[in-house]
Amino acid sequence: EAQVTQNPRYLITVTGKKLTVTCSQNMNHEYMSWYRQDPGLGLRQIYYSMNVEVTDKGDVPEGYKVSRKEKRNFPLILESPSPNQTSLYFCASSSGGTQYFGPGTRLLVL
Amino acid sequence: EDQVTQSPEALRLQEGESSSLNCSYTVSGLRGLFWYRQDPGKGPEFLFTLYSAGEEKEKERLKATLTKKESFLHITAPKPEDSATYLCAVPIGWGYGGSQGNLIFGKGTKLSVKP
């Protein structure tokens, strides 16, 4: 089954404690992306990657890092999380015009 | 400034009452417009991609159309299961091989269909 998986699905952490949210796709897609979704602000792109070792900033990259060492994986790294990064995060992958989203990771930073 | 605006923010319909959702955009050199459906707590689900003015695409009770400044999502005889938030998105820039680059989403229209 074609899918995008994210882990963990839910995470509660404290300010400053580094964390990584993993994202993996099994469709051999070149393009992957991370979004955050907040009430009243909608979906905003954090980072995207057009292929292995090729990443670029989206609209809200501050406080986040990404890496793309393998085609299937695109982890999102929060080096020093802060409460304003509390949000619902989605990973997505696509080839051509169809974009597939993961199930989401709900993050709470205390 | 590149922008995507959706209206209305919320729409309540009776089952069978057809209507349209609007997505207007201001981007230079449109290279595609995407429609998604999102159920509460879930990731957006792809519906349509439109590439040029005049293009139309249909799926069950949904039909998406595109002009040079806006797109419409027409819902014909909706059912309660069509209740969801509908999102549109536009890419800024276009990567090689058809990938999408930086994608801007509208804030969505929350559709409720009452039986």
Tab-separated table of N, CA, C and O in Angstrom, chain B residues 20-65:
chain	number	residue	atom	x	y	z
B	20	SER	N	-20.912	26.245	-4.429
B	20	SER	CA	-19.542	26.361	-4.917
B	20	SER	C	-18.638	26.976	-3.864
B	20	SER	O	-19.058	27.863	-3.116
B	21	LEU	N	-17.392	26.519	-3.846
B	21	LEU	CA	-16.357	27.090	-3.003
B	21	LEU	C	-15.378	27.822	-3.910
B	21	LEU	O	-15.100	27.374	-5.022
B	22	ASN	N	-14.840	28.928	-3.391
B	22	ASN	CA	-13.967	29.764	-4.211
B	22	ASN	C	-12.527	29.766	-3.691
B	22	ASN	O	-12.294	29.737	-2.479
B	23	CYS	N	-11.584	29.779	-4.612
B	23	CYS	CA	-10.170	29.909	-4.276
B	23	CYS	C	-9.576	30.948	-5.240
B	23	CYS	O	-9.480	30.693	-6.441
B	24	SER	N	-9.219	32.104	-4.712
B	24	SER	CA	-8.602	33.124	-5.561
B	24	SER	C	-7.116	33.220	-5.241
B	24	SER	O	-6.713	32.995	-4.096
B	25	TYR	N	-6.326	33.532	-6.229
B	25	TYR	CA	-4.880	33.523	-6.019
B	25	TYR	C	-4.227	34.708	-6.720
B	25	TYR	O	-4.711	35.213	-7.718
B	26	THR	N	-3.132	35.140	-6.144
B	26	THR	CA	-2.293	36.148	-6.784
B	26	THR	C	-0.874	35.624	-6.747
B	26	THR	O	-0.176	35.741	-5.746
B	27	VAL	N	-0.488	34.986	-7.818
B	27	VAL	CA	0.886	34.501	-7.968
B	27	VAL	C	1.334	34.827	-9.382
B	27	VAL	O	0.511	34.884	-10.299
B	28	SER	N	2.602	35.031	-9.546
B	28	SER	CA	3.112	35.311	-10.881
B	28	SER	C	3.432	33.989	-11.560
B	28	SER	O	4.138	33.157	-11.025
B	29	GLY	N	2.861	33.818	-12.746
B	29	GLY	CA	3.150	32.606	-13.502
B	29	GLY	C	2.603	31.346	-12.859
B	29	GLY	O	3.348	30.500	-12.389
B	30	LEU	N	1.285	31.240	-12.840
B	30	LEU	CA	0.656	30.062	-12.219
B	30	LEU	C	1.138	28.791	-12.910
B	30	LEU	O	1.090	28.657	-14.121
B	31	ARG	N	1.564	27.838	-12.091
B	31	ARG	CA	2.029	26.564	-12.644
B	31	ARG	C	1.237	25.398	-12.079
B	31	ARG	O	1.762	24.298	-11.933
B	32	GLY	N	-0.002	25.644	-11.748
B	32	GLY	CA	-0.847	24.575	-11.244
B	32	GLY	C	-1.602	25.014	-10.011
B	32	GLY	O	-1.161	25.898	-9.281
B	33	LEU	N	-2.746	24.418	-9.781
B	33	LEU	CA	-3.545	24.685	-8.587
B	33	LEU	C	-4.090	23.353	-8.108
B	33	LEU	O	-4.574	22.537	-8.906
B	34	PHE	N	-3.985	23.120	-6.803
B	34	PHE	CA	-4.359	21.825	-6.235
B	34	PHE	C	-5.535	21.992	-5.276
B	34	PHE	O	-5.601	22.960	-4.530
B	35	TRP	N	-6.432	21.027	-5.292
B	35	TRP	CA	-7.521	20.957	-4.320
B	35	TRP	C	-7.334	19.706	-3.457
B	35	TRP	O	-7.018	18.625	-3.976
B	36	TYR	N	-7.577	19.888	-2.146
B	36	TYR	CA	-7.487	18.797	-1.196
B	36	TYR	C	-8.718	18.800	-0.310
B	36	TYR	O	-9.355	19.825	-0.086
B	37	ARG	N	-8.997	17.638	0.258
B	37	ARG	CA	-10.031	17.485	1.268
B	37	ARG	C	-9.341	17.064	2.556
B	37	ARG	O	-8.466	16.193	2.550
B	38	GLN	N	-9.754	17.676	3.677
B	38	GLN	CA	-9.165	17.295	4.953
B	38	GLN	C	-10.256	17.019	5.965
B	38	GLN	O	-11.097	17.876	6.249
B	39	ASP	N	-10.229	15.814	6.531
B	39	ASP	CA	-11.125	15.444	7.617
B	39	ASP	C	-10.430	15.777	8.937
B	39	ASP	O	-9.199	15.784	9.029
B	40	PRO	N	-11.212	16.046	9.997
B	40	PRO	CA	-10.623	16.451	11.280
B	40	PRO	C	-9.561	15.482	11.775
B	40	PRO	O	-9.779	14.269	11.802
B	41	GLY	N	-8.390	16.012	12.141
B	41	GLY	CA	-7.321	15.201	12.704
B	41	GLY	C	-6.579	14.346	11.710
B	41	GLY	O	-5.715	13.549	12.094
B	42	LYS	N	-6.869	14.497	10.424
B	42	LYS	CA	-6.206	13.679	9.402
B	42	LYS	C	-5.439	14.548	8.417
B	42	LYS	O	-5.640	15.763	8.338
B	43	GLY	N	-4.557	13.912	7.664
B	43	GLY	CA	-3.815	14.625	6.634
B	43	GLY	C	-4.692	14.932	5.439
B	43	GLY	O	-5.652	14.216	5.149
B	44	PRO	N	-4.390	16.022	4.730
B	44	PRO	CA	-5.158	16.352	3.515
B	44	PRO	C	-5.089	15.229	2.488
B	44	PRO	O	-4.056	14.571	2.334
B	45	GLU	N	-6.193	15.065	1.793
B	45	GLU	CA	-6.315	14.032	0.758
B	45	GLU	C	-6.444	14.718	-0.590
B	45	GLU	O	-7.306	15.565	-0.790
B	46	PHE	N	-5.578	14.340	-1.508
B	46	PHE	CA	-5.559	14.969	-2.822
B	46	PHE	C	-6.863	14.730	-3.580
B	46	PHE	O	-7.408	13.622	-3.608
B	47	LEU	N	-7.363	15.812	-4.211
B	47	LEU	CA	-8.556	15.700	-5.054
B	47	LEU	C	-8.233	15.955	-6.525
B	47	LEU	O	-8.469	15.103	-7.371
B	48	PHE	N	-7.735	17.165	-6.834
B	48	PHE	CA	-7.536	17.556	-8.223
B	48	PHE	C	-6.279	18.403	-8.376
B	48	PHE	O	-5.875	19.092	-7.456
B	49	THR	N	-5.736	18.367	-9.598
B	49	THR	CA	-4.749	19.333	-10.041
B	49	THR	C	-5.266	19.973	-11.323
B	49	THR	O	-5.710	19.273	-12.239
B	50	LEU	N	-5.218	21.299	-11.388
B	50	LEU	CA	-5.591	22.038	-12.590
B	50	LEU	C	-4.379	22.839	-13.039
B	50	LEU	O	-3.673	23.433	-12.213
B	51	TYR	N	-4.138	22.860	-14.351
B	51	TYR	CA	-2.919	23.498	-14.834
B	51	TYR	C	-3.154	24.751	-15.661
B	51	TYR	O	-2.285	25.623	-15.712
B	52	SER	N	-4.320	24.847	-16.334
B	52	SER	CA	-4.496	26.000	-17.213
B	52	SER	C	-5.937	26.493	-17.163
B	52	SER	O	-6.870	25.722	-16.893
B	53	ALA	N	-6.106	27.799	-17.430
B	53	ALA	CA	-7.427	28.413	-17.422
B	53	ALA	C	-8.348	27.679	-18.385
B	53	ALA	O	-7.954	27.353	-19.509
B	54	GLY	N	-9.570	27.424	-17.928
B	54	GLY	CA	-10.535	26.698	-18.730
B	54	GLY	C	-10.576	25.207	-18.441
B	54	GLY	O	-11.503	24.512	-18.845
B	55	GLU	N	-9.594	24.726	-17.712
B	55	GLU	CA	-9.545	23.294	-17.409
B	55	GLU	C	-10.592	22.940	-16.352
B	55	GLU	O	-10.854	23.714	-15.440
B	56	GLU	N	-11.188	21.771	-16.480
B	56	GLU	CA	-12.167	21.273	-15.524
B	56	GLU	C	-11.840	19.816	-15.212
B	56	GLU	O	-11.404	19.072	-16.091
B	57	LYS	N	-12.094	19.433	-13.950
B	57	LYS	CA	-11.935	18.031	-13.567
B	57	LYS	C	-13.065	17.648	-12.644
B	57	LYS	O	-13.532	18.468	-11.846
B	58	GLU	N	-13.505	16.396	-12.737
B	58	GLU	CA	-14.642	15.924	-11.955
B	58	GLU	C	-14.310	14.645	-11.217
B	58	GLU	O	-13.520	13.811	-11.698
B	59	LYS	N	-14.938	14.529	-10.044
B	59	LYS	CA	-14.821	13.302	-9.270
B	59	LYS	C	-16.077	13.183	-8.429
B	59	LYS	O	-16.305	13.968	-7.512
B	60	GLU	N	-16.901	12.226	-8.776
B	60	GLU	CA	-18.179	11.994	-8.100
B	60	GLU	C	-18.996	13.289	-8.094
B	60	GLU	O	-19.342	13.824	-9.137
B	61	ARG	N	-19.278	13.858	-6.919
B	61	ARG	CA	-20.133	15.054	-6.836
B	61	ARG	C	-19.330	16.353	-6.923
B	61	ARG	O	-19.895	17.444	-6.806
B	62	LEU	N	-18.036	16.257	-7.111
B	62	LEU	CA	-17.159	17.421	-7.127
B	62	LEU	C	-16.678	17.730	-8.538
B	62	LEU	O	-16.331	16.826	-9.298
B	63	LYS	N	-16.664	19.026	-8.853
B	63	LYS	CA	-16.072	19.477	-10.109
B	63	LYS	C	-15.255	20.723	-9.840
B	63	LYS	O	-15.745	21.680	-9.235
B	64	ALA	N	-14.002	20.703	-10.271
B	64	ALA	CA	-13.109	21.834	-10.087
B	64	ALA	C	-12.883	22.529	-11.414
B	64	ALA	O	-12.702	21.875	-12.448
B	65	THR	N	-12.909	23.871	-11.383
B	65	THR	CA	-12.668	24.665	-12.578
B	65	THR	C	-11.613	25.723	-12.272
B	65	THR	O	-11.403	26.082	-11.113
